[in-house]
Amino acid sequence: MQQLTEIRWHARAGQGAVTAAKLVAETALELDRYIQAMPEYGPERMGAPIQAFTRISEDPIEIHNNIETPSAVVVLDESLLPIVDVTRGLLADGVLIVNTCTPPAQVRASLGLAAGKVASIDATTISKETLKRDMPNTPMIGALAKVTGLFTLDQVVDHLRKTFGKKFSQEVIDANVAAVTRAYEEVQVG
Amino acid sequence: MATQKTLAVTGNVLVAEAMRQCAPDVMGAYPITPQTTIVEEFAKFVANGRVHTEYVTVESEHSAMSACVGASAAGARVMTATSSQGLALMWEELYIAAGMRLPIVMANANRALSAPINIHCDHSDIMGARDAGWIVLFAETAQEAYDNTIMAVRIAEHPDVMLPVMTCLDGFITTHSIDRAQIMDDETVKAFVGDYKPENALLDTDNPVSHGNFAGLGGPYFEFKRAQRNAIDRSAAVIESVGAEWSKICERPFGMVEGWGMEDAELAIVAIGSTAGNARHVARELRAQGVRVGVLKVRCFRPFPFADIAEALAGCKAVAVLDRSESFGAEGGPLFLEVRSALYDRAERPAMVNYIYGLGGSDVKLELLRQVYSDLSDLADGASTPGRLVYLGAR
């Protein structure tokens, strides 16, 4: 039970948080971990605030409810910060990763967060420059891997190539790999 | 040689895979949230030629089960899936399928019933259908939903049984969550379920029979019902033996009830479906602190494993039965009523309390289950008396 990692994703519907939650779970499965990934289901409206969840563990996972005490929170859209309590239940040694160009210290101050790690990554700009559209989900996985140490960059990239290889062009795959790599390298922790 | 592949997969996709591997002749299909992805995935298998099933798209669940009844009486292996209002709309055909002794296998994605409208998990749909004469299996995980589907075919078609089987999985929680699970190779499943050889097929023109005849006053209706009762009673032994056989192949346990810590538990939670996992997680925490707690999961609800449940709970001091459905006006939820009844003939009986929880997908937080064990501890110490029933976590 000690090794249970619980990740809560906050995003707006359409930003790919559900896919990200799934990709992270699948990457962990390739490392022979036990996994879960699920969105919180409700009416589907583009742009509405949504949550998704990923659990990763060395042991079989028996919990089936929503994540209340996450060890990591990933926010794909910074406009959610004033309207959703994204740090609710975040463990004292937990990690908050936000898609923003605001430095971590300022994010921490604006949320009044005392403990844990705060990380900033401008996933929107990375996404626009690499994927040529605003789809911050894959860069956020790169940032998550770096800040939590859950995966090496190679592990994330390997899984992306494998899973995207089935349905996307080489160009799209390469752009996603570039997005993940940049986010992995550029994420700032404070 | 059985080989299994480990996947990150949702319960619904895995159920659709199991159905493909069991290769029904006919599927009557009508979509409803949160069952939809089962019939959707299966439709893809048909379109891609991965299974040669007559896929009958119909205009309602009433028609879906009607198509299944007709096809099954004709002598086909038949499957379908539904949920909630869809199951409710099938009502009269559910009884007909069981009364005609048709071995139809149906997945049910457990979901609340209207009103108010709600698409999330509870067990109101199946608990309303519990007396229809179907065998009812529940899954805690995507893996169990897969295993139950495969076992259901063998149980339903067994000559001692010949009854429809419903395999239940919790809506969204199990149907839509991606979980780590194993899928068996196609050949092993095919060999396990075998070919269906119907005894009284309508389409067997060399041996003409009729089905679903009039059996009015003075007719054999009453005796038919007793035959149904005998068949579902006999099914318990078949479920155990089919479960044991599949268990050996897939190397995963199967029991009509599955206990954790029940050997010496003083305080126990009885639950069905995914909540049993949450309860076990909390029970592990409490065991680590030296509290003698246990969890009893009921995996087969019909036939109800009275003796196993009584045996498992008789030594406990206090027992909480968790019902994810209501039986309005009754002295508790459906599971509670049956569990309490199972203990009636015992000389020593635990104190019991009933919790109604998680209706309409209300989240089963771990703190609620910690509260249940804490209540049980008070109950066991005589610090409180059992209430009639408690709405767990209601605001």
Coordinates of C-alpha atoms in Angstrom, one line a residue:
Chain A
M1 CA 0.0 0.0 0.0
Q2 CA 2.9 2.3 0.6
Q3 CA 3.9 2.4 -3.0
L4 CA 0.4 3.6 -4.2
T5 CA 0.7 6.7 -6.3
E6 CA -2.5 8.6 -6.9
I7 CA -2.7 11.2 -9.6
R8 CA -5.6 13.6 -10.0
W9 CA -5.9 15.5 -13.3
H10 CA -7.8 18.8 -13.6
A11 CA -8.6 20.1 -17.1
R12 CA -11.3 21.4 -19.3
A13 CA -13.1 18.8 -21.4
G14 CA -11.4 18.6 -24.8
Q15 CA -7.8 19.1 -23.5
G16 CA -7.0 15.4 -23.5
A17 CA -6.7 14.8 -19.7
V18 CA -8.6 11.5 -20.0
T19 CA -6.1 10.4 -22.6
A20 CA -3.2 11.6 -20.5
A21 CA -4.5 9.7 -17.4
K22 CA -4.7 6.6 -19.6
L23 CA -1.3 7.0 -21.2
V24 CA 0.4 7.3 -17.8
A25 CA -1.4 4.2 -16.6
E26 CA -0.3 2.2 -19.7
T27 CA 3.3 3.4 -19.4
A28 CA 3.2 2.1 -15.8
L29 CA 1.7 -1.2 -16.9
E30 CA 4.7 -1.7 -19.3
L31 CA 6.9 -1.5 -16.1
D32 CA 4.7 -4.3 -14.7
R33 CA 2.9 -2.0 -12.3
Y34 CA -0.8 -2.4 -11.3
I35 CA -2.8 0.5 -12.7
Q36 CA -6.1 2.3 -12.9
A37 CA -7.2 5.2 -15.0
M38 CA -10.7 6.7 -15.1
P39 CA -12.4 10.0 -15.7
E40 CA -15.1 11.4 -13.4
Y41 CA -18.1 11.0 -15.7
G42 CA -20.8 13.6 -16.1
P43 CA -22.5 15.5 -18.9
E44 CA -19.9 16.0 -21.8
R45 CA -19.5 19.7 -22.6
M46 CA -16.4 21.0 -24.3
G47 CA -14.6 23.5 -22.0
A48 CA -16.3 22.4 -18.8
P49 CA -14.1 21.6 -15.8
I50 CA -13.4 17.8 -15.5
Q51 CA -11.3 15.5 -13.4
A52 CA -9.5 12.3 -14.3
F53 CA -7.6 9.9 -12.1
T54 CA -4.6 7.5 -12.4
R55 CA -3.5 5.0 -9.8
I56 CA -0.1 3.2 -10.0
S57 CA 1.1 0.6 -7.5
E58 CA 3.5 -2.2 -7.0
D59 CA 0.6 -4.3 -5.6
P60 CA -2.9 -5.0 -6.9
I61 CA -5.1 -2.0 -6.4
E62 CA -8.4 -2.7 -4.6
I63 CA -9.7 0.9 -4.2
H64 CA -12.3 1.8 -6.8
N65 CA -13.5 5.3 -5.7
N66 CA -12.4 8.7 -6.8
I67 CA -9.0 10.0 -5.6
E68 CA -9.4 12.0 -2.5
T69 CA -5.8 12.3 -1.3
P70 CA -3.6 12.6 -4.4
S71 CA 0.1 12.3 -4.3
A72 CA 0.2 14.3 -7.5
V73 CA -2.2 16.9 -9.0
V74 CA -1.8 17.9 -12.7
V75 CA -3.6 21.0 -13.9
L76 CA -3.9 21.3 -17.7
D77 CA -5.6 24.7 -17.7
E78 CA -4.5 27.5 -15.3
S79 CA -7.9 29.3 -15.6
L80 CA -9.2 26.5 -13.3
L81 CA -7.0 27.6 -10.4
P82 CA -9.4 30.3 -9.1
I83 CA -12.5 28.2 -9.6
V84 CA -11.6 24.6 -8.7
D85 CA -9.9 23.6 -5.4
V86 CA -7.2 21.7 -7.2
T87 CA -5.1 21.1 -4.1
R88 CA -7.9 19.5 -2.1
G89 CA -6.6 16.5 -0.2
L90 CA -3.1 16.8 -1.7
L91 CA -0.6 14.9 0.5
A92 CA 1.9 17.0 2.4
D93 CA 4.7 15.6 0.4
G94 CA 2.7 15.7 -2.8
V95 CA 3.3 17.4 -6.1
L96 CA 1.3 20.1 -7.9
I97 CA 2.1 20.6 -11.6
V98 CA 0.4 23.4 -13.5
N99 CA 0.4 24.4 -17.2
T100 CA 1.4 28.0 -16.8
C101 CA 4.1 30.5 -17.6
T102 CA 3.9 31.8 -14.0
P103 CA 6.9 30.7 -11.9
P104 CA 6.3 28.0 -9.2
A105 CA 6.9 30.3 -6.3
Q106 CA 4.1 32.6 -7.5
V107 CA 1.7 29.7 -8.1
R108 CA 2.5 28.4 -4.6
A109 CA 1.8 31.9 -3.1
S110 CA -1.4 32.4 -5.1
L111 CA -2.8 29.1 -3.8
G112 CA -1.4 29.5 -0.3
L113 CA 0.2 26.1 -0.5
A114 CA 2.7 25.6 2.3
A115 CA 4.0 22.0 1.8
G116 CA 5.0 19.8 -1.1
K117 CA 6.5 20.5 -4.5
V118 CA 5.0 23.0 -7.0
A119 CA 6.0 22.8 -10.7
S120 CA 5.3 25.1 -13.6
I121 CA 5.5 24.2 -17.3
D122 CA 4.2 26.2 -20.2
A123 CA 2.6 23.3 -21.9
T124 CA 0.4 25.4 -24.0
T125 CA 3.3 27.2 -25.8
I126 CA 5.2 23.9 -26.2
S127 CA 2.1 22.3 -27.6
K128 CA 1.5 25.2 -30.1
E129 CA 5.1 25.0 -31.2
T130 CA 5.4 21.3 -31.6
L131 CA 1.9 19.9 -32.2
K132 CA 0.8 23.1 -34.0
R133 CA -2.3 23.2 -31.8
D134 CA -3.3 23.8 -28.2
M135 CA -3.3 20.2 -26.8
P136 CA -1.4 20.3 -23.5
N137 CA -1.9 16.7 -22.4
T138 CA 1.2 15.0 -23.7
P139 CA 3.7 17.7 -22.6
M140 CA 2.1 17.5 -19.1
I141 CA 3.1 13.8 -19.0
G142 CA 6.7 14.8 -19.7
A143 CA 6.6 17.2 -16.8
L144 CA 4.9 14.7 -14.5
A145 CA 7.6 12.1 -15.3
K146 CA 10.4 14.5 -14.5
V147 CA 8.9 16.0 -11.3
T148 CA 7.7 12.7 -9.8
G149 CA 10.4 10.4 -11.1
L150 CA 7.7 7.9 -12.0
F151 CA 9.2 7.3 -15.4
T152 CA 12.4 8.1 -17.4
L153 CA 11.9 10.2 -20.5
D154 CA 12.8 7.1 -22.6
Q155 CA 10.0 5.1 -20.9
V156 CA 7.4 7.8 -21.7
V157 CA 8.7 8.2 -25.3
D158 CA 8.8 4.4 -25.9
H159 CA 5.2 4.0 -24.9
L160 CA 4.0 7.1 -26.9
R161 CA 5.7 5.7 -30.0
K162 CA 4.2 2.3 -29.4
T163 CA 0.6 3.4 -28.8
F164 CA 0.4 6.3 -31.2
G165 CA 2.2 4.2 -33.8
K166 CA -1.0 2.3 -34.3
K167 CA -3.2 5.3 -35.3
F168 CA -1.2 8.4 -36.1
S169 CA 1.3 9.5 -38.8
Q170 CA 5.0 9.7 -38.1
E171 CA 4.8 13.5 -38.1
V172 CA 2.2 13.5 -35.3
I173 CA 4.2 11.0 -33.3
D174 CA 7.4 12.9 -33.7
A175 CA 5.7 16.2 -32.7
N176 CA 4.3 14.5 -29.5
V177 CA 7.7 13.1 -28.7
A178 CA 9.2 16.6 -29.1
A179 CA 6.5 18.0 -26.9
V180 CA 7.1 15.5 -24.1
T181 CA 10.9 15.9 -24.3
R182 CA 10.7 19.7 -24.2
A183 CA 8.3 19.6 -21.2
Y184 CA 10.6 17.1 -19.4
E185 CA 13.5 19.4 -19.9
E186 CA 11.8 22.8 -19.3
V187 CA 9.6 22.0 -16.2
Q188 CA 10.6 24.2 -13.2
V189 CA 10.2 23.1 -9.6
G190 CA 9.9 25.5 -6.7
Chain B
M1 CA -1.7 -24.6 -23.4
A2 CA -3.5 -21.6 -21.8
T3 CA -1.8 -18.3 -22.4
Q4 CA -2.9 -15.0 -21.0
K5 CA -2.1 -11.4 -22.1
T6 CA -2.0 -8.6 -19.6
L7 CA -3.8 -5.4 -20.7
A8 CA -4.8 -2.0 -19.5
V9 CA -8.5 -2.2 -20.3
T10 CA -12.0 -1.2 -19.2
G11 CA -14.5 -3.6 -17.9
N12 CA -16.8 -3.1 -20.8
V13 CA -14.2 -3.8 -23.4
L14 CA -13.1 -6.9 -21.6
V15 CA -16.7 -8.2 -21.4
A16 CA -17.1 -7.6 -25.2
E17 CA -13.8 -9.6 -25.7
A18 CA -15.2 -12.4 -23.5
M19 CA -18.4 -12.4 -25.6
R20 CA -16.4 -12.5 -28.8
Q21 CA -14.4 -15.5 -27.5
C22 CA -17.7 -17.3 -26.5
A23 CA -18.9 -16.7 -30.0
P24 CA -22.7 -16.3 -29.6
D25 CA -24.8 -17.1 -32.7
V26 CA -27.1 -14.2 -32.0
M27 CA -26.8 -10.9 -30.1
G28 CA -29.8 -8.6 -29.6
A29 CA -28.3 -5.2 -29.1
Y30 CA -29.6 -1.9 -27.9
P31 CA -27.2 0.7 -26.3
I32 CA -27.7 2.4 -23.0
T33 CA -25.2 4.2 -20.8
P34 CA -23.0 2.8 -19.2
Q35 CA -23.4 -0.5 -21.1
T36 CA -23.0 1.1 -24.6
T37 CA -19.3 0.3 -25.1
I38 CA -20.0 -3.4 -24.7
V39 CA -22.4 -3.6 -27.7
E40 CA -20.3 -1.0 -29.6
E41 CA -17.1 -3.0 -29.2
F42 CA -18.9 -6.2 -30.1
A43 CA -20.4 -4.5 -33.3
K44 CA -16.8 -3.8 -34.3
F45 CA -15.8 -7.4 -33.9
V46 CA -18.8 -8.4 -36.1
A47 CA -18.0 -5.7 -38.7
N48 CA -14.3 -6.8 -38.8
G49 CA -15.2 -10.5 -39.2
R50 CA -13.6 -11.4 -35.8
V51 CA -16.9 -13.1 -34.7
H52 CA -19.7 -14.5 -36.8
T53 CA -22.7 -13.5 -34.8
E54 CA -26.0 -12.4 -36.1
Y55 CA -26.0 -8.9 -34.7
V56 CA -29.6 -7.8 -34.4
T57 CA -30.1 -4.1 -33.8
V58 CA -33.5 -3.4 -32.4
E59 CA -35.5 -0.4 -31.3
S60 CA -35.7 -1.0 -27.6
E61 CA -34.5 -3.3 -24.8
H62 CA -38.0 -4.9 -24.8
S63 CA -37.2 -5.9 -28.4
A64 CA -33.6 -6.8 -27.5
M65 CA -34.7 -9.4 -25.0
S66 CA -37.6 -10.5 -27.3
A67 CA -35.0 -11.2 -30.0
C68 CA -32.9 -13.1 -27.6
V69 CA -35.8 -15.2 -26.4
G70 CA -36.8 -16.1 -30.0
A71 CA -33.3 -16.9 -31.0
S72 CA -32.5 -18.9 -27.9
A73 CA -35.7 -21.0 -28.3
A74 CA -34.7 -21.6 -32.0
G75 CA -31.6 -23.2 -30.6
A76 CA -28.9 -20.5 -30.8
R77 CA -26.3 -19.4 -28.3
V78 CA -27.5 -15.9 -27.4
M79 CA -26.0 -12.9 -25.6
T80 CA -26.9 -9.3 -24.9
A81 CA -26.1 -6.5 -22.5
T82 CA -28.1 -3.8 -20.8
S83 CA -28.4 -1.4 -17.9
S84 CA -30.9 0.4 -15.6
Q85 CA -34.0 1.6 -17.5
G86 CA -33.1 -0.9 -20.2
L87 CA -33.3 -3.8 -17.8
A88 CA -36.5 -2.3 -16.5
L89 CA -38.0 -2.2 -20.0
M90 CA -37.0 -5.9 -20.4
W91 CA -39.1 -6.9 -17.3
E92 CA -41.6 -9.2 -18.8
E93 CA -39.1 -10.9 -21.1
L94 CA -36.8 -11.6 -18.2
Y95 CA -39.4 -13.8 -16.7
I96 CA -40.2 -15.4 -20.0
A97 CA -36.5 -16.2 -20.7
A98 CA -36.3 -17.9 -17.3
G99 CA -39.6 -19.7 -17.6
M100 CA -38.8 -21.0 -21.0
R101 CA -35.5 -22.2 -19.6
L102 CA -33.4 -20.3 -22.2
P103 CA -29.7 -20.2 -21.4
I104 CA -29.2 -16.5 -22.5
V105 CA -26.2 -14.7 -21.1
M106 CA -26.6 -11.0 -20.4
A107 CA -24.2 -8.4 -19.0
N108 CA -25.8 -5.7 -16.8
A109 CA -23.9 -2.5 -16.2
N110 CA -25.4 -1.6 -12.8
R111 CA -26.9 1.8 -12.8
A112 CA -29.5 3.7 -10.8
L113 CA -33.2 3.9 -11.8
S114 CA -35.1 7.1 -12.4
A115 CA -36.5 9.4 -10.9
P116 CA -34.6 11.6 -10.5
I117 CA -32.6 10.7 -13.6
N118 CA -29.1 9.5 -12.9
I119 CA -26.6 7.5 -15.0
H120 CA -24.3 6.3 -12.3
C121 CA -23.8 3.1 -10.3
D122 CA -26.1 1.4 -7.9
H123 CA -27.7 -2.0 -7.8
S124 CA -31.4 -0.9 -8.0
D125 CA -31.7 -2.2 -11.5
I126 CA -30.7 -5.8 -10.8
M127 CA -32.2 -6.0 -7.3
G128 CA -35.6 -5.2 -8.8
A129 CA -35.1 -8.2 -11.2
R130 CA -33.7 -10.6 -8.6
D131 CA -36.9 -12.7 -8.5
A132 CA -37.1 -13.1 -12.3
G133 CA -35.5 -16.5 -12.2
W134 CA -32.1 -15.6 -13.6
I135 CA -28.8 -16.7 -12.1
V136 CA -27.0 -13.5 -11.0
L137 CA -23.3 -13.1 -10.7
F138 CA -21.5 -9.9 -9.6
A139 CA -18.0 -8.6 -10.5
E140 CA -15.8 -6.5 -8.3
T141 CA -13.3 -5.8 -11.1
A142 CA -13.0 -5.8 -14.9
Q143 CA -11.2 -9.2 -14.5
E144 CA -14.1 -10.7 -12.6
A145 CA -16.5 -9.4 -15.2
Y146 CA -14.5 -11.2 -17.9
D147 CA -14.3 -14.4 -15.9
N148 CA -18.0 -14.3 -15.0
T149 CA -19.0 -13.9 -18.6
I150 CA -17.1 -17.0 -19.7
M151 CA -18.3 -19.1 -16.8
A152 CA -21.9 -17.9 -17.4
V153 CA -22.1 -19.6 -20.7
R154 CA -21.2 -23.0 -19.2
I155 CA -23.5 -22.5 -16.2
A156 CA -26.5 -21.4 -18.4
E157 CA -26.1 -24.2 -20.9
H158 CA -25.5 -27.0 -18.4
P159 CA -28.2 -29.7 -18.8
D160 CA -28.9 -29.6 -15.0
V161 CA -29.5 -25.8 -15.2
M162 CA -30.8 -24.4 -18.5
L163 CA -31.5 -20.9 -17.1
P164 CA -30.4 -17.4 -18.2
V165 CA -27.5 -15.8 -16.4
M166 CA -26.9 -12.2 -15.7
T167 CA -23.4 -11.0 -15.1
C168 CA -23.3 -7.6 -13.3
L169 CA -20.6 -5.0 -13.2
D170 CA -20.7 -1.6 -11.5
G171 CA -21.6 1.2 -14.0
F172 CA -18.6 3.5 -14.7
I173 CA -16.6 2.2 -11.7
T174 CA -16.0 -1.1 -13.4
T175 CA -17.4 -0.6 -16.9
H176 CA -15.4 2.5 -17.8
S177 CA -12.3 2.5 -15.5
I178 CA -9.1 1.2 -17.1
D179 CA -7.8 -1.6 -15.0
R180 CA -5.0 -4.1 -15.2
A181 CA -6.4 -7.4 -16.3
Q182 CA -5.6 -10.6 -18.2
I183 CA -7.3 -11.9 -21.3
M184 CA -7.1 -15.6 -22.1
D185 CA -6.2 -16.9 -25.6
D186 CA -9.2 -17.5 -27.9
E187 CA -8.6 -21.2 -28.3
T188 CA -8.6 -21.9 -24.5
V189 CA -11.9 -20.0 -24.0
K190 CA -13.4 -21.7 -27.1
A191 CA -12.5 -25.1 -25.7
F192 CA -13.8 -24.2 -22.2
V193 CA -17.2 -23.1 -23.3
G194 CA -17.6 -25.8 -26.1
D195 CA -20.4 -25.9 -28.6
Y196 CA -23.9 -25.4 -27.5
K197 CA -26.1 -28.4 -28.3
P198 CA -29.7 -27.3 -27.6
E199 CA -32.0 -30.0 -26.4
N200 CA -35.3 -28.6 -27.6
A201 CA -34.5 -26.3 -30.5
L202 CA -37.5 -24.9 -32.4
L203 CA -35.6 -25.2 -35.6
D204 CA -34.9 -28.9 -35.2
T205 CA -37.8 -29.8 -37.6
D206 CA -37.1 -33.5 -37.2
N207 CA -38.1 -33.3 -33.6
P208 CA -40.8 -30.7 -33.4
V209 CA -41.5 -29.0 -30.1
S210 CA -43.4 -25.9 -29.0
H211 CA -42.2 -23.4 -26.4
G212 CA -44.0 -21.1 -24.0
N213 CA -47.4 -22.7 -24.2
F214 CA -50.6 -21.9 -22.3
A215 CA -50.6 -23.6 -18.9
G216 CA -53.7 -22.2 -17.3
L217 CA -56.0 -23.4 -14.5
G218 CA -55.4 -27.1 -14.0
G219 CA -52.4 -26.9 -16.3
P220 CA -48.8 -27.6 -15.2
Y221 CA -48.0 -23.9 -14.4
F222 CA -47.4 -24.6 -10.7
E223 CA -45.2 -27.6 -11.4
F224 CA -43.3 -25.6 -14.0
K225 CA -42.4 -23.1 -11.3
R226 CA -41.3 -25.8 -9.0
A227 CA -39.1 -27.2 -11.8
Q228 CA -37.5 -23.7 -12.1
R229 CA -36.9 -23.6 -8.4
N230 CA -35.3 -27.0 -8.5
A231 CA -33.1 -25.9 -11.5
I232 CA -31.8 -22.8 -9.8
D233 CA -31.2 -24.7 -6.6
R234 CA -29.2 -27.3 -8.6
S235 CA -27.3 -24.5 -10.3
A236 CA -25.3 -23.8 -7.1
A237 CA -23.3 -27.0 -7.6
V238 CA -22.8 -26.3 -11.3
I239 CA -21.6 -22.7 -10.5
E240 CA -19.1 -24.1 -8.0
S241 CA -17.7 -26.7 -10.4
V242 CA -17.6 -24.5 -13.5
G243 CA -15.9 -21.8 -11.3
A244 CA -13.4 -24.3 -10.0
E245 CA -12.6 -25.5 -13.5
W246 CA -12.1 -22.0 -14.9
S247 CA -10.2 -21.0 -11.8
K248 CA -7.7 -23.7 -12.5
I249 CA -7.2 -22.6 -16.1
C250 CA -6.9 -18.8 -15.4
E251 CA -5.2 -19.2 -12.0
R252 CA -7.6 -16.8 -10.3
P253 CA -9.8 -17.7 -7.4
F254 CA -13.6 -18.1 -7.6
G255 CA -16.1 -18.6 -4.9
M256 CA -19.8 -17.8 -4.7
V257 CA -18.8 -15.8 -1.6
E258 CA -15.2 -14.7 -1.1
G259 CA -13.9 -13.9 2.3
W260 CA -10.9 -11.8 3.4
G261 CA -9.8 -12.1 7.0
M262 CA -13.0 -14.1 7.8
E263 CA -11.1 -16.9 9.6
D264 CA -11.0 -15.0 12.8
A265 CA -12.8 -11.7 12.1
E266 CA -14.9 -10.2 14.9
L267 CA -16.2 -7.3 12.8
A268 CA -17.2 -7.9 9.2
I269 CA -18.5 -6.0 6.2
V270 CA -20.7 -7.9 3.7
A271 CA -20.7 -6.2 0.2
I272 CA -21.3 -6.8 -3.4
G273 CA -19.3 -5.5 -6.4
S274 CA -16.5 -2.9 -6.5
T275 CA -17.2 -1.7 -2.9
A276 CA -15.8 -5.0 -1.6
G277 CA -12.4 -3.9 -2.8
N278 CA -12.7 -0.5 -1.0
A279 CA -13.7 -2.4 2.1
R280 CA -10.8 -4.8 1.8
H281 CA -8.4 -1.9 1.4
V282 CA -9.6 -0.4 4.7
A283 CA -9.7 -3.8 6.4
R284 CA -6.0 -4.2 5.6
E285 CA -5.2 -0.9 7.3
L286 CA -7.1 -2.0 10.4
R287 CA -5.6 -5.4 10.5
A288 CA -2.2 -3.8 10.5
Q289 CA -3.3 -2.0 13.7
G290 CA -4.4 -5.3 15.1
V291 CA -8.2 -5.0 14.7
R292 CA -9.8 -8.3 13.8
V293 CA -11.8 -7.2 10.8
G294 CA -13.0 -9.1 7.7
V295 CA -14.8 -8.6 4.4
L296 CA -17.3 -11.0 2.9
K297 CA -17.9 -10.4 -0.8
V298 CA -21.0 -12.0 -2.3
R299 CA -20.2 -12.9 -5.9
C300 CA -23.2 -15.0 -6.7
F301 CA -26.5 -13.4 -5.6
R302 CA -28.9 -15.9 -7.3
P303 CA -28.8 -18.7 -6.2
F304 CA -28.1 -17.0 -2.8
P305 CA -25.3 -18.9 -1.0
F306 CA -27.2 -19.0 2.4
A307 CA -25.1 -21.8 4.0
D308 CA -21.7 -20.3 3.0
I309 CA -22.7 -16.9 4.3
A310 CA -24.0 -18.2 7.6
E311 CA -20.9 -20.2 8.0
A312 CA -18.6 -17.3 7.3
L313 CA -20.4 -14.8 9.6
A314 CA -21.6 -17.0 12.5
G315 CA -18.4 -16.4 14.5
C316 CA -18.4 -12.6 14.2
K317 CA -19.5 -10.2 16.9
A318 CA -20.9 -7.6 14.6
V319 CA -21.7 -7.5 10.9
A320 CA -22.5 -4.6 8.6
V321 CA -24.4 -5.4 5.4
L322 CA -23.9 -2.8 2.7
D323 CA -26.7 -2.4 0.2
R324 CA -26.3 -0.3 -2.9
S325 CA -30.1 -0.4 -3.5
E326 CA -33.3 0.2 -1.6
S327 CA -36.2 -2.0 -0.8
F328 CA -38.5 0.8 0.2
G329 CA -40.6 0.0 3.2
A330 CA -38.8 -3.3 3.9
E331 CA -36.7 -3.8 7.0
G332 CA -33.5 -3.1 5.1
G333 CA -32.0 -3.5 1.7
P334 CA -32.2 -6.8 -0.3
L335 CA -28.8 -8.1 0.7
F336 CA -29.4 -7.3 4.4
L337 CA -32.7 -9.2 4.4
E338 CA -31.1 -12.3 2.9
V339 CA -28.0 -12.3 5.0
R340 CA -30.0 -11.8 8.2
S341 CA -32.3 -14.6 7.1
A342 CA -29.3 -16.9 6.4
L343 CA -28.3 -16.5 10.1
Y344 CA -31.7 -17.1 11.6
D345 CA -31.2 -20.8 12.3
R346 CA -27.8 -20.3 13.9
A347 CA -27.6 -20.6 17.7
E348 CA -25.1 -17.8 17.8
R349 CA -25.7 -14.7 15.7
P350 CA -23.8 -11.5 15.3
A351 CA -25.3 -8.1 15.9
M352 CA -26.2 -6.7 12.5
V353 CA -26.7 -3.4 11.0
N354 CA -27.7 -2.3 7.5
Y355 CA -26.2 0.5 5.5
I356 CA -27.7 1.9 2.3
Y357 CA -24.9 3.5 0.4
G358 CA -23.6 4.8 -2.9
L359 CA -27.0 5.3 -4.5
G360 CA -26.8 7.1 -7.9
G361 CA -23.0 6.7 -7.9
S362 CA -22.5 8.5 -4.6
D363 CA -18.8 8.0 -4.0
V364 CA -17.8 5.2 -1.6
K365 CA -15.1 7.1 0.2
L366 CA -12.6 5.1 2.3
E367 CA -13.5 7.3 5.4
L368 CA -17.1 6.0 5.1
L369 CA -15.9 2.4 5.4
R370 CA -13.6 3.3 8.3
Q371 CA -16.8 4.8 9.9
V372 CA -18.6 1.5 9.4
Y373 CA -15.9 -0.5 11.1
S374 CA -15.8 2.0 13.9
D375 CA -19.6 1.7 14.3
L376 CA -19.2 -2.1 14.3
S377 CA -16.7 -1.9 17.1
D378 CA -19.2 0.1 19.2
L379 CA -21.9 -2.4 18.4
A380 CA -19.7 -5.3 19.4
D381 CA -18.8 -3.6 22.7
G382 CA -22.4 -3.0 23.5
A383 CA -21.7 0.8 23.3
S384 CA -24.5 1.1 20.8
T385 CA -27.5 -0.8 19.6
P386 CA -28.2 -1.6 16.0
G387 CA -30.2 0.9 14.2
R388 CA -32.9 -0.1 11.7
L389 CA -30.8 1.1 8.8
V390 CA -28.3 3.9 8.1
Y391 CA -27.9 6.0 5.0
L392 CA -24.1 5.9 4.8
G393 CA -22.6 9.3 3.9
A394 CA -25.9 11.0 3.0
R395 CA -25.7 14.7 3.5

